[in-house]
Coordinates of C-alpha atoms and ligand atoms in Angstrom, one line a residue:
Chain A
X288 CA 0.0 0.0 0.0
X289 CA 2.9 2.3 0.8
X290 CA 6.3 2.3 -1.7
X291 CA 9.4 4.8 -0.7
X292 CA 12.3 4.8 -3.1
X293 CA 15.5 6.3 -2.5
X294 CA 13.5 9.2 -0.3
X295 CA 14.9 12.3 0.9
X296 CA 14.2 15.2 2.4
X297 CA 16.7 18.2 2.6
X298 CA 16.6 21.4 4.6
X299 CA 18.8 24.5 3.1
X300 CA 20.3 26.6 5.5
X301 CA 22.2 29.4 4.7
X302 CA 25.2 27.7 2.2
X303 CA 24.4 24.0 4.4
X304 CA 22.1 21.6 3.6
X305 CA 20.7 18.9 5.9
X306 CA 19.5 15.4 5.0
X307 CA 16.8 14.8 7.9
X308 CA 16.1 11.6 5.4
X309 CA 19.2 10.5 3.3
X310 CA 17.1 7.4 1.2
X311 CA 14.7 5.8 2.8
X312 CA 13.2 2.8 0.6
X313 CA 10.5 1.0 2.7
X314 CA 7.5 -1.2 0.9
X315 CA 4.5 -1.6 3.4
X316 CA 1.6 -4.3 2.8
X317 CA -2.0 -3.7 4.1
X318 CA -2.8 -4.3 7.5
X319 CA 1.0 -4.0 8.8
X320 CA 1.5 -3.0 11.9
X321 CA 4.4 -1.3 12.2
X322 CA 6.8 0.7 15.0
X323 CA 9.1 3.2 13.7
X324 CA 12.1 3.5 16.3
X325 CA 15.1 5.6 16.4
X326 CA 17.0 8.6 18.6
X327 CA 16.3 12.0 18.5
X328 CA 16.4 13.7 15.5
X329 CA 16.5 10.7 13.2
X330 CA 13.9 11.3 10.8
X331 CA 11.3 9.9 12.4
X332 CA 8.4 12.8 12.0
X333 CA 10.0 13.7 8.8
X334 CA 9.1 10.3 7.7
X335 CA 5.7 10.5 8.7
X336 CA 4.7 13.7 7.3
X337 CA 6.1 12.4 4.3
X338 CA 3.9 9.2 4.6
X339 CA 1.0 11.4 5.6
X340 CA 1.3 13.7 2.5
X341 CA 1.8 16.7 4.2
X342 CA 5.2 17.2 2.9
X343 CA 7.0 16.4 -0.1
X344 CA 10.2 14.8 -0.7
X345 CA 13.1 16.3 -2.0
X346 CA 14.1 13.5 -4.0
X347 CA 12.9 10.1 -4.7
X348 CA 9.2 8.5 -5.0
X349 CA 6.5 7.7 -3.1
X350 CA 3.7 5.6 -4.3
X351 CA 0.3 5.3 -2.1
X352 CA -2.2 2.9 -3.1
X353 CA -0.8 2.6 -6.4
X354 CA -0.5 6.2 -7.2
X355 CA 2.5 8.2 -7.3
X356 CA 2.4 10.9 -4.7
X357 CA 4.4 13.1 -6.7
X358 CA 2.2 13.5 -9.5
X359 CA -0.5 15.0 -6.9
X360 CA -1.7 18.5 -7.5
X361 CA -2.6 20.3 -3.6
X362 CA -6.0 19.1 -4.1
X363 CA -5.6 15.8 -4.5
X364 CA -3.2 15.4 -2.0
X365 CA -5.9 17.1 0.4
X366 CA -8.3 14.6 -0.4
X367 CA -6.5 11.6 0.4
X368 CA -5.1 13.2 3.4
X369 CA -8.4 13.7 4.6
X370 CA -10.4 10.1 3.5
X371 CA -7.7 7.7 4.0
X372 CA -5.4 8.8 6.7
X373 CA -5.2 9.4 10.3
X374 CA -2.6 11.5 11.8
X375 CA -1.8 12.0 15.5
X376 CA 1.0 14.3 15.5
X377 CA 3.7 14.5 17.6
X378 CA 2.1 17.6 19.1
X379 CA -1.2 17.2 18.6
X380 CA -2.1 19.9 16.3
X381 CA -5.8 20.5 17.7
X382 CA -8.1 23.5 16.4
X383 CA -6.9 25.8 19.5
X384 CA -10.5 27.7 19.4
X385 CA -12.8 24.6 18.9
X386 CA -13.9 22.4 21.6
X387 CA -12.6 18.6 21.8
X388 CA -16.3 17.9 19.8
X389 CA -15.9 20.2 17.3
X390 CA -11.9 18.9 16.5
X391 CA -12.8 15.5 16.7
X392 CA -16.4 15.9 14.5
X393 CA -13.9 17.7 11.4
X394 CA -12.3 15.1 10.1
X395 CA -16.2 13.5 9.4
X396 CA -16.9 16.4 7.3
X397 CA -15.0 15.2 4.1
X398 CA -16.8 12.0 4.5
X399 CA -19.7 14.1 3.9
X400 CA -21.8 12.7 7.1
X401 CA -24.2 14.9 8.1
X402 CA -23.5 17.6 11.3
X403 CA -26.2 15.5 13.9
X404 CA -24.5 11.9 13.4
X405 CA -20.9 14.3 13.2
X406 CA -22.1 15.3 16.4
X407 CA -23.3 11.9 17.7
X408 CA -20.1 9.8 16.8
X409 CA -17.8 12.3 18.0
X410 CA -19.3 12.0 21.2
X411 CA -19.0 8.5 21.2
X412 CA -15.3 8.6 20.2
X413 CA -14.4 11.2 22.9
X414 CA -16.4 8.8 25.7
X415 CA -14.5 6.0 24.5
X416 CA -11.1 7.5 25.8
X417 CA -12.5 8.5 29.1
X418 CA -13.5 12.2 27.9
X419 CA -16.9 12.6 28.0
X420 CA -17.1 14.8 30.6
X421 CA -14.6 17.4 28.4
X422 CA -16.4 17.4 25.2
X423 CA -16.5 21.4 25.7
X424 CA -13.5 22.2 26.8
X425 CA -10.9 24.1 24.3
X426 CA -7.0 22.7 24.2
X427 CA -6.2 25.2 26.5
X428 CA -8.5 23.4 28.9
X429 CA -7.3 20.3 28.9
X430 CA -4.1 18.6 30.2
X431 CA -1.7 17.5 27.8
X432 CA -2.9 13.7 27.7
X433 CA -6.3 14.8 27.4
X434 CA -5.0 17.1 24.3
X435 CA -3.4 14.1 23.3
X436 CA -6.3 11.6 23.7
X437 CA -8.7 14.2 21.7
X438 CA -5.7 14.3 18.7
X439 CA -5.9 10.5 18.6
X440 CA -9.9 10.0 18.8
X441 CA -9.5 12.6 15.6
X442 CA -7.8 10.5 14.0
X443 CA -9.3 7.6 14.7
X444 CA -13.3 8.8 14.2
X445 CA -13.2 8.7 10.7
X446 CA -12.1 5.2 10.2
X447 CA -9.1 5.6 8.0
X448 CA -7.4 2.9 5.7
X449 CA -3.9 4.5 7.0
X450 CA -3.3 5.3 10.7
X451 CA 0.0 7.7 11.0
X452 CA 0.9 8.0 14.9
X453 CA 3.9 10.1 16.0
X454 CA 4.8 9.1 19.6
X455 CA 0.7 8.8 20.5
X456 CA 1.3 7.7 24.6
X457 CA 3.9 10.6 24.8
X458 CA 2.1 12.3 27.4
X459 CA 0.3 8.9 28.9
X460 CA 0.1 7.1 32.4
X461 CA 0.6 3.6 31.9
X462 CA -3.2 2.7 32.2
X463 CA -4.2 5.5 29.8
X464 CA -2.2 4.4 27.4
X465 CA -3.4 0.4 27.4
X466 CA -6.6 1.7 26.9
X467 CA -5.0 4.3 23.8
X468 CA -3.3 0.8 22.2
X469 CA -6.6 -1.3 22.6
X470 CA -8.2 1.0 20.2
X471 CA -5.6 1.3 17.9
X472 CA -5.1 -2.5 18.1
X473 CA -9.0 -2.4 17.4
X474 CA -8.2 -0.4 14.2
X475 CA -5.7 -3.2 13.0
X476 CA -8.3 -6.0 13.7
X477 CA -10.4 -4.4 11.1
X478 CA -7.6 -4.5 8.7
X479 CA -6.5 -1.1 8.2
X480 CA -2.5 -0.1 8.6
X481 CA -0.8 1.4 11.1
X482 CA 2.7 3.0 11.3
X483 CA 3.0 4.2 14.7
X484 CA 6.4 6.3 15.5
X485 CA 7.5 5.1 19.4
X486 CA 10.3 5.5 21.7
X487 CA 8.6 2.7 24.3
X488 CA 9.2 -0.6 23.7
X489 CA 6.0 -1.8 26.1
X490 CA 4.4 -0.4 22.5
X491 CA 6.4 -1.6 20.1
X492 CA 5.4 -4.8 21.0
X493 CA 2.2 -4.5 19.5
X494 CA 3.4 -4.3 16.4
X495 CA 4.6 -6.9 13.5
X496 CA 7.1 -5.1 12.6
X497 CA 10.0 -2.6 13.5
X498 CA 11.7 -0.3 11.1
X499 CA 14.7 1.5 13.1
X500 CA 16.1 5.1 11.6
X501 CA 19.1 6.5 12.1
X502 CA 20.6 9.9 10.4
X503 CA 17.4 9.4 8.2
X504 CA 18.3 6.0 7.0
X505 CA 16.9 2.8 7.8
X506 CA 19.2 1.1 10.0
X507 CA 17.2 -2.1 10.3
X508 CA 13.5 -3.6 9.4
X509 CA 12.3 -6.5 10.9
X510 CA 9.6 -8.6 11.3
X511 CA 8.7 -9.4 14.9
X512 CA 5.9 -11.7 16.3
X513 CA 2.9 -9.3 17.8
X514 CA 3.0 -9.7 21.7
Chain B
X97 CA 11.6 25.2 51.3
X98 CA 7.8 24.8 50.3
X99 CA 4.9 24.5 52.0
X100 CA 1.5 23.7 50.1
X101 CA -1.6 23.9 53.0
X102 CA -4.8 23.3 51.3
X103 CA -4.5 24.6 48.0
X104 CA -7.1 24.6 45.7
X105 CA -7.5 25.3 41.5
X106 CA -10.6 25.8 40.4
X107 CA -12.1 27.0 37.1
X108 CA -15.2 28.1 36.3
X109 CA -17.1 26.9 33.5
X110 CA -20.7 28.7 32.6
X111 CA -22.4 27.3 35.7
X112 CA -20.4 24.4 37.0
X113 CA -17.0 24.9 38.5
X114 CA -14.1 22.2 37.8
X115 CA -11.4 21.5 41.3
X116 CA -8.7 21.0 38.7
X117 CA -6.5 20.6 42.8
X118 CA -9.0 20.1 45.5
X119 CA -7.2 20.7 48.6
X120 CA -3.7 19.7 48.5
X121 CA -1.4 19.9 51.9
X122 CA 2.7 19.0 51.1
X123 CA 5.7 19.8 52.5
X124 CA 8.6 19.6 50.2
X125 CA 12.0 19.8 52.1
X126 CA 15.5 21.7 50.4
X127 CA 17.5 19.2 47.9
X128 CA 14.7 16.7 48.3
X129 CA 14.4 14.5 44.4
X130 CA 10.4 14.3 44.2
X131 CA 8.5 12.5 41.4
X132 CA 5.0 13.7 41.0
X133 CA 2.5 10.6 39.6
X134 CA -0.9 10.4 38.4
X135 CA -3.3 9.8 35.7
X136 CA -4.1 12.0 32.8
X137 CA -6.2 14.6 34.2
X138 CA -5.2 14.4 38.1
X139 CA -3.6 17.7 38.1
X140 CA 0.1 17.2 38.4
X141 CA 0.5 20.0 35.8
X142 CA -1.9 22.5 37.8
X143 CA 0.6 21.8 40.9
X144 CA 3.5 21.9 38.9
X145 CA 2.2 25.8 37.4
X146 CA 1.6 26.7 41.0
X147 CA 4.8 25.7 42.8
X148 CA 6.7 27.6 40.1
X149 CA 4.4 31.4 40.8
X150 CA 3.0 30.9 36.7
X151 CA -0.8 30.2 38.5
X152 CA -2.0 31.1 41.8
X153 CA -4.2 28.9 43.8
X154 CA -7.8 29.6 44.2
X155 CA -7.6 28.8 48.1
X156 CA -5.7 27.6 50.8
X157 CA -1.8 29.1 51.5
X158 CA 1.5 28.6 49.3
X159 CA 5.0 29.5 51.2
X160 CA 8.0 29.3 49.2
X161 CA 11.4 30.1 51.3
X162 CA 9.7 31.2 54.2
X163 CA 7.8 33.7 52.1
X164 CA 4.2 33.4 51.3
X165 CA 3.7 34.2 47.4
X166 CA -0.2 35.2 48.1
X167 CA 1.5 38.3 49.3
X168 CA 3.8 39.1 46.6
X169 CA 3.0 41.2 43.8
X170 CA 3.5 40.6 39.8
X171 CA 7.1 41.8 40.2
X172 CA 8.0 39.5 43.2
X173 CA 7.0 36.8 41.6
X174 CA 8.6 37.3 38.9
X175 CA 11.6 38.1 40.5
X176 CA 11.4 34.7 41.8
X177 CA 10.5 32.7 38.8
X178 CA 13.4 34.3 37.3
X179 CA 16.0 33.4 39.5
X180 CA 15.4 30.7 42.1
X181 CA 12.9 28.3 39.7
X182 CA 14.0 26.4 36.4
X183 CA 11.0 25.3 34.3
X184 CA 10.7 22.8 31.8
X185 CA 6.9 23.1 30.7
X186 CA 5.1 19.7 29.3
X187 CA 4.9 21.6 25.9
X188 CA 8.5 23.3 25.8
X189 CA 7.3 26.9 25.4
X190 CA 10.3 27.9 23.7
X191 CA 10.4 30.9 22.3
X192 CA 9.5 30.6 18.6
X193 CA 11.1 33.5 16.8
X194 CA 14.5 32.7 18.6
X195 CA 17.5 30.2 17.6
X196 CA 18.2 27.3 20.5
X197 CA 21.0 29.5 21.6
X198 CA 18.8 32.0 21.9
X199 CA 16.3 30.4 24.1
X200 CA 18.6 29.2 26.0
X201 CA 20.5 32.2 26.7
X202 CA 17.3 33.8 28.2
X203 CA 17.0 33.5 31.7
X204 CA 20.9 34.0 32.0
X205 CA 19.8 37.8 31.8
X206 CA 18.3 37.7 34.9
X207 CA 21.2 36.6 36.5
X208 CA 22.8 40.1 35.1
X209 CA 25.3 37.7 32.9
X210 CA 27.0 40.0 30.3
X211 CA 26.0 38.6 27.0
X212 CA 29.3 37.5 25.9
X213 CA 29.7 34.8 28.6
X214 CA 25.6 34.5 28.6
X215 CA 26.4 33.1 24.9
X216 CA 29.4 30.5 26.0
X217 CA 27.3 29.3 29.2
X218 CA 24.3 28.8 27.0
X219 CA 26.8 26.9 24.3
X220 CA 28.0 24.8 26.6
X221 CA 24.8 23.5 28.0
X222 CA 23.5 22.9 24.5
X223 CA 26.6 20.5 24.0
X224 CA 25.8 18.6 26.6
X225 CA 22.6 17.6 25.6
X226 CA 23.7 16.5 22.7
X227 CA 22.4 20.0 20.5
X228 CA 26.1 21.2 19.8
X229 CA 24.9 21.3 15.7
X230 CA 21.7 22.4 16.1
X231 CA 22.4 26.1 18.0
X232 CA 21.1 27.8 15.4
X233 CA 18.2 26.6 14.3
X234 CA 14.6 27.6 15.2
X235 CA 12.2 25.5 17.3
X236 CA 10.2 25.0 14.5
X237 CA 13.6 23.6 12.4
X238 CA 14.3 20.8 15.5
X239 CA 12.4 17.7 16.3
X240 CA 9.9 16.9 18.8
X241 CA 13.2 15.2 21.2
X242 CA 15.0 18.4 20.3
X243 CA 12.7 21.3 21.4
X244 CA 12.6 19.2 24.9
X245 CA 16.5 19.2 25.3
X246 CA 16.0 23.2 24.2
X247 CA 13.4 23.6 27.2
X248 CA 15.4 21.4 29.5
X249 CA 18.9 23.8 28.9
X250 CA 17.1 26.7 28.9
X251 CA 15.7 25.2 32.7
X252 CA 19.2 23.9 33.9
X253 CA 21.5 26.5 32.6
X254 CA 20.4 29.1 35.7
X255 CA 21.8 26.3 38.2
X256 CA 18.0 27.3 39.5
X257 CA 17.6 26.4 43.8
X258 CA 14.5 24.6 42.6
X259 CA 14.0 22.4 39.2
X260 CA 10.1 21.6 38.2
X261 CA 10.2 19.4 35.5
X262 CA 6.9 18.4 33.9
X263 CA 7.5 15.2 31.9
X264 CA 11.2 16.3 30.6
X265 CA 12.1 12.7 29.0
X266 CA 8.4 12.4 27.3
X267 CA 9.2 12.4 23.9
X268 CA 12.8 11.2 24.1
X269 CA 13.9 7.4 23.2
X270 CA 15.9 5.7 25.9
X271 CA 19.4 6.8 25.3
X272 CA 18.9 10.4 25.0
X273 CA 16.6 9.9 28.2
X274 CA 19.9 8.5 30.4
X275 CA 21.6 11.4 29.1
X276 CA 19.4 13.6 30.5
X277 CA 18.6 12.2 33.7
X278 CA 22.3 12.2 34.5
X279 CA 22.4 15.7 34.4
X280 CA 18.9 16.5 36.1
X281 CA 20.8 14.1 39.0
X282 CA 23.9 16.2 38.6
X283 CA 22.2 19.5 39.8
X284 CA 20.8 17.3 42.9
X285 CA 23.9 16.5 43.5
X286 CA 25.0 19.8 44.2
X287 CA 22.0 20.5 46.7
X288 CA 19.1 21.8 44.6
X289 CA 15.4 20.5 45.1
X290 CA 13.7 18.7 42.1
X291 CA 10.1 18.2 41.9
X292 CA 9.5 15.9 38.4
X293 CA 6.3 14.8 37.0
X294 CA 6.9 11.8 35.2
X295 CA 4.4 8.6 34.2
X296 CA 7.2 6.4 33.1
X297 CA 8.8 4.1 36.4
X298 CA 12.5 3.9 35.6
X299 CA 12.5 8.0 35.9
X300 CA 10.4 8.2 39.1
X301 CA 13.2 5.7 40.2
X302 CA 15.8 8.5 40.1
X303 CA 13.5 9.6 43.1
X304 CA 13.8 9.7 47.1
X305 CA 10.3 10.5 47.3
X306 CA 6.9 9.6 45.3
X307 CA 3.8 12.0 45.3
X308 CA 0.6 10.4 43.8
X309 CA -2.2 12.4 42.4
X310 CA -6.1 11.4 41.9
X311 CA -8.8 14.1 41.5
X312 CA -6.7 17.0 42.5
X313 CA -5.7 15.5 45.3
X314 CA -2.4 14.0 47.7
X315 CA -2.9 10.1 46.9
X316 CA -0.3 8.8 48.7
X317 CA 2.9 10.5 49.5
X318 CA 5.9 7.9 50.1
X319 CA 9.2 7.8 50.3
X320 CA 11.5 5.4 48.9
X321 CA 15.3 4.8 48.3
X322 CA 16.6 6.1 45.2
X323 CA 17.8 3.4 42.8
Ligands
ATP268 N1 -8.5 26.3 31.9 C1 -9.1 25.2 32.3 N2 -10.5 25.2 32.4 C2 -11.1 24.1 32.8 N3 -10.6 23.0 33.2 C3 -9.2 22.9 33.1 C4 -8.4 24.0 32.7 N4 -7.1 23.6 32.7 C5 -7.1 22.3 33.2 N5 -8.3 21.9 33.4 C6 -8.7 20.6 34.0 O1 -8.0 20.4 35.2 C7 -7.6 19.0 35.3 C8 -6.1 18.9 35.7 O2 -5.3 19.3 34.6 P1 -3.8 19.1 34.6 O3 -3.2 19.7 33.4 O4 -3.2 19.5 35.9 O5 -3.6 17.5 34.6 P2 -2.3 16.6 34.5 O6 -2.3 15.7 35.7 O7 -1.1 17.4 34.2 O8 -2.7 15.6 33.3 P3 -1.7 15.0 32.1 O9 -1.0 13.8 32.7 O10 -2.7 14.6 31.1 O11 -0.8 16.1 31.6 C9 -7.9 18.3 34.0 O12 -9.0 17.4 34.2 C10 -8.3 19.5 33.0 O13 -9.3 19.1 32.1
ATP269 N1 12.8 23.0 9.1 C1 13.9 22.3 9.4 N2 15.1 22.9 9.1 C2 16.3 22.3 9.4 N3 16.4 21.1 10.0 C3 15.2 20.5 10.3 C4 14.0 21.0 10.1 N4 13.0 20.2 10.6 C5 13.7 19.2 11.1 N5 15.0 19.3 11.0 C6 16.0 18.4 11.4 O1 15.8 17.1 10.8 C7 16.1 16.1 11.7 C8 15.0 15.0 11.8 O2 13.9 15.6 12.4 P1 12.6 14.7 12.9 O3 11.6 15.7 13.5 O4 12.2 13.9 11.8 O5 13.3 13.8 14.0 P2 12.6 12.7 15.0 O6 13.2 11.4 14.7 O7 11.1 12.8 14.9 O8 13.0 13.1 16.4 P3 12.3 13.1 17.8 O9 12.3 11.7 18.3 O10 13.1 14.1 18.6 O11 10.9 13.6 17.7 C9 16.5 16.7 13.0 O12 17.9 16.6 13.3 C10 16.0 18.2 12.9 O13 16.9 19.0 13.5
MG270 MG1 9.6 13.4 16.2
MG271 MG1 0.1 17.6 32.5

């Protein structure tokens, strides 16, 4: 579902340039399930943004679902970004003036679902990670795992094909964060795809798979058994 | 060196008011290594914004040195924040038009540092976590790992009496974690009292004493021998 060849992405600055990926090439099935490891500053995010079509490589290709990204005009790229992928960023990203009901309801309206069942499974989504007394509150009301559990009921609401999750029990207690993986591991059941960016390795273990980066390379892919 | 007797948060929403702390009593003594625990939500950040003069509680009495910060006005407090308290907020708050150096050169003005020296001390701590090549860049130019060791400089560079550190190894893999524990043990070491929220156990093992939060409130309070 996912081809990278030879990917890079280079930041100019001033007369240096910086290879925060210096050729990634990664082919990833359907329904993987896979942990992207690595220290700081390796190219993890980078990856994933690239992945989630919300930047471009430098150099190289990138084929989604059979079509190549590069070709994409900004509209097309928007609309796959919103039907078939969902991101939890590495920091969060939420609507700062929208309640937690109205940021998780958006991503519902390029599914074209109309604003009383928006409204309804939204709700649902937000009780399902212990929210449902929150629904109103703005970010700036929240604590930093319940900004982070509204991020990931965003992206999980609208049932995408591709999950993208950079570092999504960051901010998490341990029991917070089993019942965060039990719906992401619910998400896999159905045969969707996750690529889930993690620095714990209680996480990683859900996973089938573990691609390591380092200096924006892949320093080593393998297949693990799902724990 | 502080004294917490009954404090209480609270917010008002339209009609209903939230106890984001509801009634907390602690004594924290000098050089004591704290971890504060809890779930999402308990209100470990709340305390955290508190002890450090950035909030002030609703109710109930906060001394700090022998001085109660009710009484103090905008200036005091700041006074104090400046120069007895390093911060290291759960979402950096670097600032974002300024290079790493920069930021982390900041509260070295306080001290009355001229800026010559203000730019080796700030160098220097940069090194050490690991950000020698990255002094220049922005915090929208660094990763997720990289803003943290930014806002965890910018907190240690002061050699402050009192560290609060909410979450500082969150988005950081294991290695870089060590690397920063070591020197958040280092300033203990030389006397200075750290109060750390943390969900992950190997950091709350750095620890002589565990606070646990639930609703806003003292869970249990224990002490234990630092491993
Ligand atoms: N401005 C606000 N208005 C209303 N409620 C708020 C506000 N700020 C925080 N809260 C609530 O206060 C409670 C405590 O928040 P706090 O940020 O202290 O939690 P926390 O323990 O740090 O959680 P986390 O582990 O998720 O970071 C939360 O339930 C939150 O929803
Ligand atoms: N706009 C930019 N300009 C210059 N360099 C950048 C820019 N954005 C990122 N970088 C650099 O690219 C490298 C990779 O960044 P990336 O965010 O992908 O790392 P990461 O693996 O996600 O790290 P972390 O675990 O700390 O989140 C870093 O060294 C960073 O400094
Ligand atoms: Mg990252
Ligand atoms: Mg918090």
């Amino acid at each position: 579902i996912i081809q990278l060849r030879d990917v890079y992405r280079t930041y100019l600055m001033g007369d240096q340039s910086l290879d925060a990926l210096a050729g990634v090439t990664l082919n990833i099935q359907r329904n993987e399930y896979v942990a992207v490891v690595g220290s700081s500053g390796s190219g993890k995010s980078t990856l994933m943004n690239i992945l989630g079509c919300l930047d471009r490589a430098s150099k190289g290709n990138y084929v989604l679902n059979g079509t190549d990204v590069g070709d994409m005009n900004e509209n097309e790229l928007a609309k796959v970004r919103n039907r078939q992928i969902g991101f939890v960023f590495q920091s969060f990203n939420l609507l700062g003036r929208a309640s937690a009901l109205k940021n998780v309801m958006q991503p519902l309206v390029y599914r074209g679902i109309p604003i009383a069942e928006r409204k309804e499974i939204a709700s649902e989504a937000l009780v399902k990670v212990g929210l449902g007394d929150r629904m109103d509150h703005l970010p700036n009301e929240l604590s930093g795992g319940q900004r982070q559990r509204v991020a990931i009921s965003r992206a999980l609401v609208g049932n995408p094909a591709i999950l993208l999750a950079d570092e999504p029990t960051g901010n998490l207690d341990s029991k917070t964060s089993r019942e965060i993986m039990h719906l992401i591991d619910e998400l896999h059941d159905q045969g969707q795809t996750i690529i889930m960016v993690t620095h714990e390795a209680d996480i990683a273990k859900h996973c089938n798979r573990v691609i390591s980066l380092e200096d924006g390379k892949v320093a080593s892919d393998v297949k693990q058994v799902k724990s």
